[in-house]
Amino acid sequence: MSSGGAEDDIPQAERKTVTDFCYLLDKSKQLFNGLRDLPQYGQKQWQSYFGRTFDVYTKLWKFQQQHRQVLDNRYGLKRWQIGEIASKIGQLYYHYYLRTSETSYLNEAFSFYSAIRQRSYYSQVNKEDRPELVVKKLRYYARFIVVCLLLNKMDVVKDLVKELSDEIEDYTHRFNTEDQVEWNLVLQEVAAFIEADPVMVLNDDNTIVITSNRLSETGAPLLEQGMIVGQLALADALIIGNCNNQVKFSELTIDMFRMLQALEREPMNLASQMNKPGMQESTEKPARRENPHKYLLYKPTFSQLYTFLAASFKELPANSVLLIYLSATGVFPTGRSDSEGPYDFGGVLTNSNRDIINGDALHKRNQAYKEMHCLHPGDLYPFTRKPLFIIVDSSNSVAYKNFTNLFGQPLVCLLSPTAYPKALQGMCGVAFPNKLQLQTNTIQILREKFLFVSGLSSMRRGLWEKCQDYLRKINRDIAQLLTHSRSIDQSFLQFFGDEFLRLLLTRFVFCSATMRMHKIFRQETRNYPESYPQLPRDETVENPHLQKHILELASILDVRNIFLENTLDDY
């Protein structure tokens, strides 16, 4: 009797297991689908929702691990369904990284995506006659590639691209699909993305050096005794990409990708315990400095851009800085104006909205009006009420030289060249995937920039390490030049206390000085970066001490012949 009762309890327990699993699965899908409805700006609205979503997925993941045998036998749980749960967790971590800018969550996303591949959770999908399942697998690959790109795991990226290519070929061969062109475009985009940056090969063992733009522990020059700088901290950044024919993958252009990394520290590994980051208290966070919060805006309309600007401006803490990075096609003024104000020099392009096509037609008939799809310098004036740091990569970046500091708050604009030397392409033996690639490097890259304009793609390991040491020395010296300058605008020094902004400023000075000494760049002043307020050239970008360092670095690399010995020569 007791034995029969025990046997009767087994199916009931198993039914409860299946019921509980179905409840957690449905709840997790409901919460995950609700993430897309959360506002993209502001923090209080989404923090608790992410916490609840992580909580349910934590329970779901542990539940399927603890009851795998029952779920296999009674529910018919398939491995691709486990993979789908793991993929959703990876997406959660990735989107939480986008919301918080905490790079350690990228490692968490990588862990789950990598486990799916190692355990072949999606291996049986191709045997089922269901194209929608194959699409899930393809999307998983695309998301995994994005995470690997952000972590600079280029060896994994190349393997994933090969696997994705094979999967797409099999998918399009088996099913008569309409999205074949779209998936082939995905392959083309990621291939262009990988090739967009030159790599350095170490001749000793043909090792490919994958350098990172992220801030390492020794990345920014340390503040030395006697340096008087402000105490402002970079809190928020808007990274905007709106270039025509820009190299991109997903909704991340190569320019946005580089700037995103320039505003982050190197990731730290966290134990993959599926903790609930959305519910973490401040005392539970890693005991280290945070990254500035970032908004990534791919081809935003003017109204979208302004909405995010206003939200970021509103939530900016005291003694903090808002950074705006604009990588966009230049918009030039259509005619001369009697007075030259902040709306008379053009600006950069914002995305047009189909709802105002009729307005566009009217505008084109009357050139007296300003371009409505343009972000003019004057559009940013309201936000100069708080400390503002602007970087413009555009063919009309110089429009932002015409700023006026109305409210006396710290304000700096770093402006890319508006053209690049055509001869450089032949010298380096590479093709520029887009015109603005070089301009972005102007602002961001320190080591790679010098090597690129010097036409170098390989060297001995010992020489590479020697260059790194020497560049760190140059970086320290630039910091001293800026802080010891007697005529520099105080805005630069106000921003210099923040590590990220300090590194951007020293890189900017180094690249500006390098270009002014490079024979090809000196053919046109349009090839030079500029700034607002203007840097004192004799104390910074044309300082003899810095020029000597550049020539010494060129000698180390045996490329001194492409730099001018006397930069005061006419060009």
Coordinates of N, CA, C and O in Angstrom, one line a residue, residues 277-391:
P277 N 22.7 41.6 -11.3 CA 23.3 43.0 -11.4 C 22.3 44.1 -11.3 O 22.5 45.1 -10.8
G278 N 21.1 43.8 -11.8 CA 20.0 44.9 -11.7 C 19.6 45.2 -10.3 O 19.0 46.2 -10.0
M279 N 19.9 44.2 -9.4 CA 19.5 44.4 -8.0 C 20.6 44.7 -7.0 O 20.5 44.8 -5.8
Q280 N 21.8 44.8 -7.6 CA 23.0 45.0 -6.8 C 22.9 46.3 -6.0 O 22.5 47.3 -6.6
E281 N 23.3 46.3 -4.8 CA 23.5 47.5 -4.0 C 24.9 48.0 -4.3 O 25.8 47.3 -4.8
S282 N 25.1 49.3 -4.0 CA 26.4 49.9 -4.3 C 27.6 49.2 -3.6 O 28.7 49.1 -4.1
T283 N 27.3 48.6 -2.4 CA 28.3 48.0 -1.6 C 28.7 46.6 -2.3 O 29.8 46.1 -1.9
E284 N 27.9 46.1 -3.2 CA 28.2 44.8 -3.8 C 28.9 45.0 -5.1 O 29.4 44.0 -5.7
K285 N 29.1 46.2 -5.6 CA 29.7 46.4 -6.9 C 31.2 46.2 -6.7 O 31.8 46.3 -5.6
P286 N 31.9 45.9 -7.8 CA 33.3 45.7 -7.8 C 34.0 47.0 -7.2 O 33.6 48.1 -7.5
A287 N 35.0 46.7 -6.3 CA 35.6 47.9 -5.6 C 36.6 48.5 -6.5 O 37.8 48.4 -6.4
R288 N 36.1 49.3 -7.5 CA 36.9 50.0 -8.4 C 36.2 51.1 -9.1 O 35.0 51.3 -8.9
R289 N 36.8 51.9 -9.9 CA 36.3 53.1 -10.5 C 35.3 52.7 -11.6 O 35.6 51.7 -12.3
E290 N 34.3 53.5 -11.8 CA 33.3 53.2 -12.8 C 33.6 53.8 -14.1 O 34.3 54.8 -14.2
N291 N 33.0 53.3 -15.2 CA 33.1 53.9 -16.5 C 32.0 54.9 -16.6 O 30.9 54.8 -16.0
P292 N 32.2 56.0 -17.4 CA 31.1 56.9 -17.7 C 30.0 56.2 -18.4 O 30.2 55.3 -19.2
H293 N 28.8 56.6 -18.1 CA 27.6 56.1 -18.8 C 27.5 56.5 -20.2 O 27.8 57.7 -20.5
K294 N 27.1 55.7 -21.1 CA 27.1 56.0 -22.6 C 25.8 55.7 -23.2 O 25.1 54.7 -22.9
Y295 N 25.4 56.6 -24.1 CA 24.2 56.3 -25.0 C 24.8 56.2 -26.4 O 25.6 57.0 -26.9
L296 N 24.5 55.1 -27.1 CA 24.9 54.9 -28.5 C 23.7 55.2 -29.4 O 22.7 54.5 -29.3
L297 N 23.9 56.2 -30.3 CA 22.8 56.6 -31.1 C 23.3 56.5 -32.6 O 24.1 57.2 -33.1
Y298 N 22.7 55.5 -33.3 CA 23.0 55.3 -34.7 C 22.0 56.0 -35.6 O 20.8 55.7 -35.5
K299 N 22.4 56.9 -36.3 CA 21.6 57.7 -37.2 C 20.3 58.3 -36.6 O 19.2 58.0 -37.0
P300 N 20.5 59.0 -35.5 CA 19.3 59.6 -34.8 C 18.7 60.8 -35.6 O 19.5 61.5 -36.3
T301 N 17.4 61.0 -35.4 CA 16.9 62.2 -35.9 C 17.2 63.3 -35.0 O 17.7 63.1 -33.9
F302 N 17.0 64.6 -35.4 CA 17.3 65.7 -34.5 C 16.5 65.6 -33.2 O 17.1 65.8 -32.1
S303 N 15.2 65.2 -33.3 CA 14.4 65.1 -32.1 C 14.9 64.0 -31.2 O 14.9 64.2 -29.9
Q304 N 15.3 62.9 -31.7 CA 15.8 61.8 -30.9 C 17.1 62.2 -30.2 O 17.3 62.0 -29.0
L305 N 18.0 62.9 -30.9 CA 19.3 63.3 -30.4 C 19.0 64.3 -29.3 O 19.6 64.2 -28.2
Y306 N 18.1 65.2 -29.5 CA 17.8 66.3 -28.5 C 17.2 65.7 -27.3 O 17.4 66.2 -26.2
T307 N 16.4 64.7 -27.4 CA 15.7 64.0 -26.3 C 16.7 63.4 -25.4 O 16.7 63.5 -24.2
F308 N 17.7 62.7 -26.0 CA 18.7 62.0 -25.2 C 19.6 63.0 -24.6 O 20.1 62.9 -23.4
L309 N 20.0 64.1 -25.3 CA 20.8 65.2 -24.7 C 20.1 65.8 -23.5 O 20.8 66.0 -22.5
A310 N 18.8 66.1 -23.6 CA 18.1 66.7 -22.5 C 18.0 65.8 -21.3 O 18.2 66.2 -20.2
A311 N 17.8 64.5 -21.6 CA 17.7 63.5 -20.5 C 19.1 63.4 -19.7 O 19.2 63.3 -18.5
S312 N 20.2 63.3 -20.5 CA 21.5 63.2 -20.0 C 21.9 64.5 -19.2 O 22.4 64.4 -18.1
F313 N 21.5 65.6 -19.8 CA 21.8 66.9 -19.1 C 21.1 67.0 -17.8 O 21.6 67.4 -16.8
K314 N 19.8 66.5 -17.8 CA 19.0 66.6 -16.6 C 19.6 65.7 -15.4 O 19.6 66.2 -14.3
E315 N 20.1 64.6 -15.8 CA 20.6 63.6 -14.7 C 22.0 63.8 -14.4 O 22.6 63.0 -13.6
L316 N 22.7 64.7 -15.0 CA 24.1 64.9 -14.8 C 24.4 65.3 -13.4 O 23.9 66.3 -12.9
P317 N 25.2 64.5 -12.6 CA 25.5 64.8 -11.2 C 26.3 66.1 -11.1 O 26.9 66.6 -12.1
A318 N 26.4 66.6 -9.9 CA 27.2 67.8 -9.7 C 28.7 67.5 -10.0 O 29.1 66.4 -9.7
N319 N 29.4 68.5 -10.4 CA 30.8 68.4 -10.7 C 31.1 67.3 -11.7 O 32.1 66.6 -11.6
S320 N 30.2 67.1 -12.7 CA 30.4 66.1 -13.7 C 30.4 66.7 -15.1 O 30.0 67.9 -15.3
V321 N 30.8 65.9 -16.0 CA 31.0 66.4 -17.4 C 30.1 65.5 -18.3 O 30.0 64.3 -18.2
L322 N 29.5 66.2 -19.3 CA 28.8 65.5 -20.4 C 29.7 65.6 -21.6 O 30.1 66.6 -22.0
L323 N 29.9 64.4 -22.2 CA 30.7 64.3 -23.5 C 29.8 64.0 -24.7 O 28.9 63.1 -24.6
I324 N 29.9 64.8 -25.8 CA 29.2 64.5 -27.0 C 30.2 64.2 -28.1 O 31.1 65.0 -28.4
Y325 N 30.0 63.0 -28.6 CA 30.9 62.6 -29.8 C 30.0 62.5 -31.0 O 29.0 61.8 -31.1
L326 N 30.4 63.3 -32.0 CA 29.6 63.4 -33.3 C 30.5 62.9 -34.4 O 31.5 63.5 -34.8
S327 N 30.1 61.7 -34.9 CA 30.8 61.2 -36.2 C 29.7 61.3 -37.2 O 28.8 60.4 -37.3
A328 N 29.7 62.3 -38.1 CA 28.6 62.6 -39.0 C 29.1 63.3 -40.2 O 30.1 64.0 -40.2
T329 N 28.3 63.1 -41.3 CA 28.5 63.8 -42.5 C 28.4 65.3 -42.3 O 27.5 65.8 -41.6
G330 N 29.2 66.1 -42.9 CA 29.2 67.6 -42.8 C 28.0 68.2 -43.5 O 27.7 67.8 -44.7
V331 N 27.4 69.2 -43.0 CA 26.4 70.0 -43.6 C 26.9 71.4 -43.7 O 27.3 72.1 -42.7
F332 N 27.0 71.9 -45.0 CA 27.6 73.2 -45.2 C 26.6 74.3 -45.4 O 25.5 74.0 -46.0
P333 N 26.9 75.6 -45.1 CA 25.9 76.7 -45.3 C 25.7 76.8 -46.8 O 26.6 76.6 -47.6
T334 N 24.4 77.2 -47.1 CA 24.1 77.3 -48.6 C 24.3 78.7 -49.1 O 24.4 78.8 -50.3
G335 N 24.5 79.6 -48.3 CA 24.8 81.0 -48.8 C 25.4 81.9 -47.7 O 25.5 81.5 -46.6
R336 N 25.8 83.1 -48.2 CA 26.4 84.0 -47.2 C 25.3 84.7 -46.4 O 24.2 84.9 -46.8
S337 N 25.7 85.0 -45.2 CA 24.7 85.7 -44.3 C 25.3 87.0 -43.9 O 26.5 87.2 -43.8
D338 N 24.4 88.0 -43.6 CA 24.8 89.3 -43.2 C 25.6 89.3 -41.9 O 26.5 90.0 -41.7
S339 N 25.1 88.4 -41.0 CA 25.8 88.2 -39.7 C 26.2 86.8 -39.6 O 25.6 85.9 -40.1
E340 N 27.3 86.6 -38.9 CA 27.8 85.2 -38.7 C 27.5 84.8 -37.3 O 28.3 85.1 -36.4
G341 N 26.5 84.0 -37.1 CA 26.2 83.4 -35.8 C 26.3 81.9 -35.8 O 26.8 81.3 -36.7
P342 N 25.9 81.3 -34.7 CA 26.1 79.9 -34.5 C 25.3 79.0 -35.4 O 25.4 77.8 -35.4
Y343 N 24.4 79.6 -36.3 CA 23.7 78.8 -37.2 C 24.1 79.2 -38.7 O 23.4 78.7 -39.6
D344 N 25.2 79.9 -38.9 CA 25.5 80.3 -40.2 C 26.7 79.5 -40.8 O 27.2 79.8 -41.9
F345 N 27.3 78.5 -40.0 CA 28.4 77.8 -40.5 C 28.1 76.4 -40.8 O 29.0 75.6 -41.1
G346 N 26.8 76.0 -40.8 CA 26.4 74.6 -41.0 C 26.7 73.8 -39.7 O 26.8 74.3 -38.6
G347 N 26.9 72.5 -39.9 CA 27.2 71.6 -38.8 C 27.3 70.2 -39.3 O 28.0 69.9 -40.3
V348 N 26.7 69.3 -38.6 CA 26.7 67.9 -39.0 C 25.3 67.3 -39.2 O 24.3 67.8 -38.6
L349 N 25.2 66.3 -40.0 CA 23.9 65.8 -40.4 C 23.3 65.0 -39.3 O 23.9 64.2 -38.6
T350 N 21.9 65.2 -39.2 CA 21.1 64.2 -38.4 C 20.2 63.5 -39.4 O 20.0 63.9 -40.5
N351 N 19.6 62.4 -38.9 CA 18.8 61.6 -39.8 C 17.5 62.3 -40.1 O 16.8 62.9 -39.2
S352 N 17.1 62.2 -41.4 CA 15.8 62.8 -41.8 C 14.6 61.9 -41.3 O 14.8 60.7 -41.2
N353 N 13.5 62.5 -41.2 CA 12.3 61.8 -40.8 C 11.3 61.8 -42.0 O 11.0 62.9 -42.5
R354 N 10.7 60.7 -42.3 CA 9.8 60.6 -43.4 C 8.5 61.5 -43.2 O 7.9 61.9 -44.2
D355 N 8.3 61.8 -42.0 CA 7.0 62.6 -41.7 C 7.1 64.0 -42.2 O 6.1 64.7 -42.3
I356 N 8.4 64.5 -42.6 CA 8.5 65.9 -43.0 C 9.0 66.0 -44.4 O 9.8 66.9 -44.7
I357 N 8.7 65.0 -45.2 CA 9.2 65.0 -46.6 C 8.6 66.3 -47.3 O 9.4 66.9 -48.1
N358 N 7.4 66.6 -47.1 CA 6.8 67.8 -47.7 C 7.6 69.1 -47.3 O 7.8 70.0 -48.1
G359 N 8.0 69.1 -46.0 CA 8.8 70.2 -45.5 C 10.1 70.3 -46.2 O 10.6 71.3 -46.5
D360 N 10.7 69.1 -46.5 CA 12.0 69.0 -47.2 C 11.8 69.7 -48.6 O 12.7 70.5 -49.0
A361 N 10.7 69.4 -49.3 CA 10.6 69.9 -50.6 C 10.4 71.4 -50.6 O 11.0 72.1 -51.4
L362 N 9.7 71.9 -49.6 CA 9.6 73.4 -49.5 C 10.9 74.0 -49.2 O 11.3 75.0 -49.7
H363 N 11.7 73.3 -48.3 CA 13.0 73.9 -47.9 C 13.9 74.0 -49.1 O 14.6 74.9 -49.2
K364 N 13.9 73.0 -49.9 CA 14.8 73.0 -51.1 C 14.5 74.1 -52.0 O 15.3 74.5 -52.8
R365 N 13.2 74.5 -52.1 CA 12.9 75.6 -53.0 C 13.3 76.9 -52.4 O 13.3 77.9 -53.2
N366 N 13.5 77.0 -51.1 CA 13.9 78.3 -50.5 C 15.1 78.1 -49.7 O 15.1 77.7 -48.6
Q367 N 16.3 78.4 -50.3 CA 17.6 78.2 -49.7 C 17.9 79.2 -48.6 O 18.9 79.1 -48.0
A368 N 17.0 80.1 -48.4 CA 17.2 81.1 -47.3 C 17.1 80.5 -46.0 O 17.6 81.0 -45.0
Y369 N 16.4 79.3 -45.9 CA 16.2 78.7 -44.6 C 17.4 77.8 -44.3 O 18.2 77.4 -45.1
K370 N 17.6 77.6 -43.0 CA 18.7 76.7 -42.5 C 18.3 75.2 -42.8 O 17.1 74.9 -42.8
E371 N 19.3 74.4 -42.9 CA 19.1 72.9 -43.0 C 18.5 72.4 -41.7 O 19.1 72.4 -40.7
M372 N 17.2 71.8 -41.9 CA 16.5 71.4 -40.7 C 17.1 70.0 -40.1 O 16.9 69.7 -39.0
H373 N 17.8 69.3 -41.0 CA 18.4 68.0 -40.5 C 19.8 68.2 -40.2 O 20.7 67.3 -40.4
C374 N 20.2 69.3 -39.6 CA 21.6 69.6 -39.2 C 21.6 69.9 -37.7 O 20.8 70.7 -37.2
L375 N 22.7 69.4 -37.1 CA 22.9 69.8 -35.7 C 24.0 71.0 -35.8 O 25.2 70.7 -36.0
H376 N 23.5 72.2 -35.6 CA 24.3 73.4 -35.6 C 25.0 73.6 -34.3 O 24.5 73.1 -33.3
P377 N 26.1 74.3 -34.2 CA 26.7 74.6 -32.9 C 25.7 75.3 -32.0 O 25.7 75.0 -30.8
G378 N 24.9 76.1 -32.6 CA 23.9 76.8 -31.7 C 22.9 75.9 -31.0 O 22.4 76.2 -30.0
D379 N 22.7 74.7 -31.6 CA 21.8 73.8 -31.0 C 22.3 73.2 -29.7 O 21.5 72.7 -28.8
L380 N 23.6 73.3 -29.5 CA 24.2 72.8 -28.3 C 24.4 73.9 -27.2 O 24.8 73.5 -26.1
Y381 N 24.1 75.1 -27.5 CA 24.3 76.2 -26.5 C 23.6 76.0 -25.2 O 24.1 76.2 -24.2
P382 N 22.3 75.5 -25.3 CA 21.6 75.3 -24.0 C 22.3 74.4 -23.0 O 22.2 74.5 -21.8
F383 N 23.1 73.4 -23.6 CA 23.7 72.4 -22.7 C 25.1 72.9 -22.2 O 25.7 72.1 -21.5
T384 N 25.5 74.1 -22.6 CA 26.8 74.6 -22.1 C 26.6 75.2 -20.7 O 27.5 75.8 -20.2
R385 N 25.4 75.1 -20.2 CA 25.2 75.5 -18.8 C 25.9 74.6 -17.8 O 26.0 74.9 -16.6
K386 N 26.3 73.4 -18.2 CA 27.1 72.5 -17.4 C 28.4 72.2 -18.2 O 28.4 72.4 -19.4
P387 N 29.4 71.6 -17.5 CA 30.6 71.3 -18.2 C 30.4 70.4 -19.4 O 29.8 69.3 -19.3
L388 N 30.9 70.8 -20.6 CA 30.6 70.1 -21.8 C 31.9 69.9 -22.6 O 32.7 70.8 -22.8
F389 N 32.1 68.6 -23.0 CA 33.3 68.2 -23.8 C 32.8 67.6 -25.1 O 32.0 66.6 -25.1
I390 N 33.2 68.2 -26.2 CA 32.6 67.8 -27.5 C 33.8 67.3 -28.4 O 34.8 68.0 -28.5
I391 N 33.5 66.2 -29.1 CA 34.5 65.7 -30.2 C 33.7 65.6 -31.5 O 32.6 65.0 -31.5

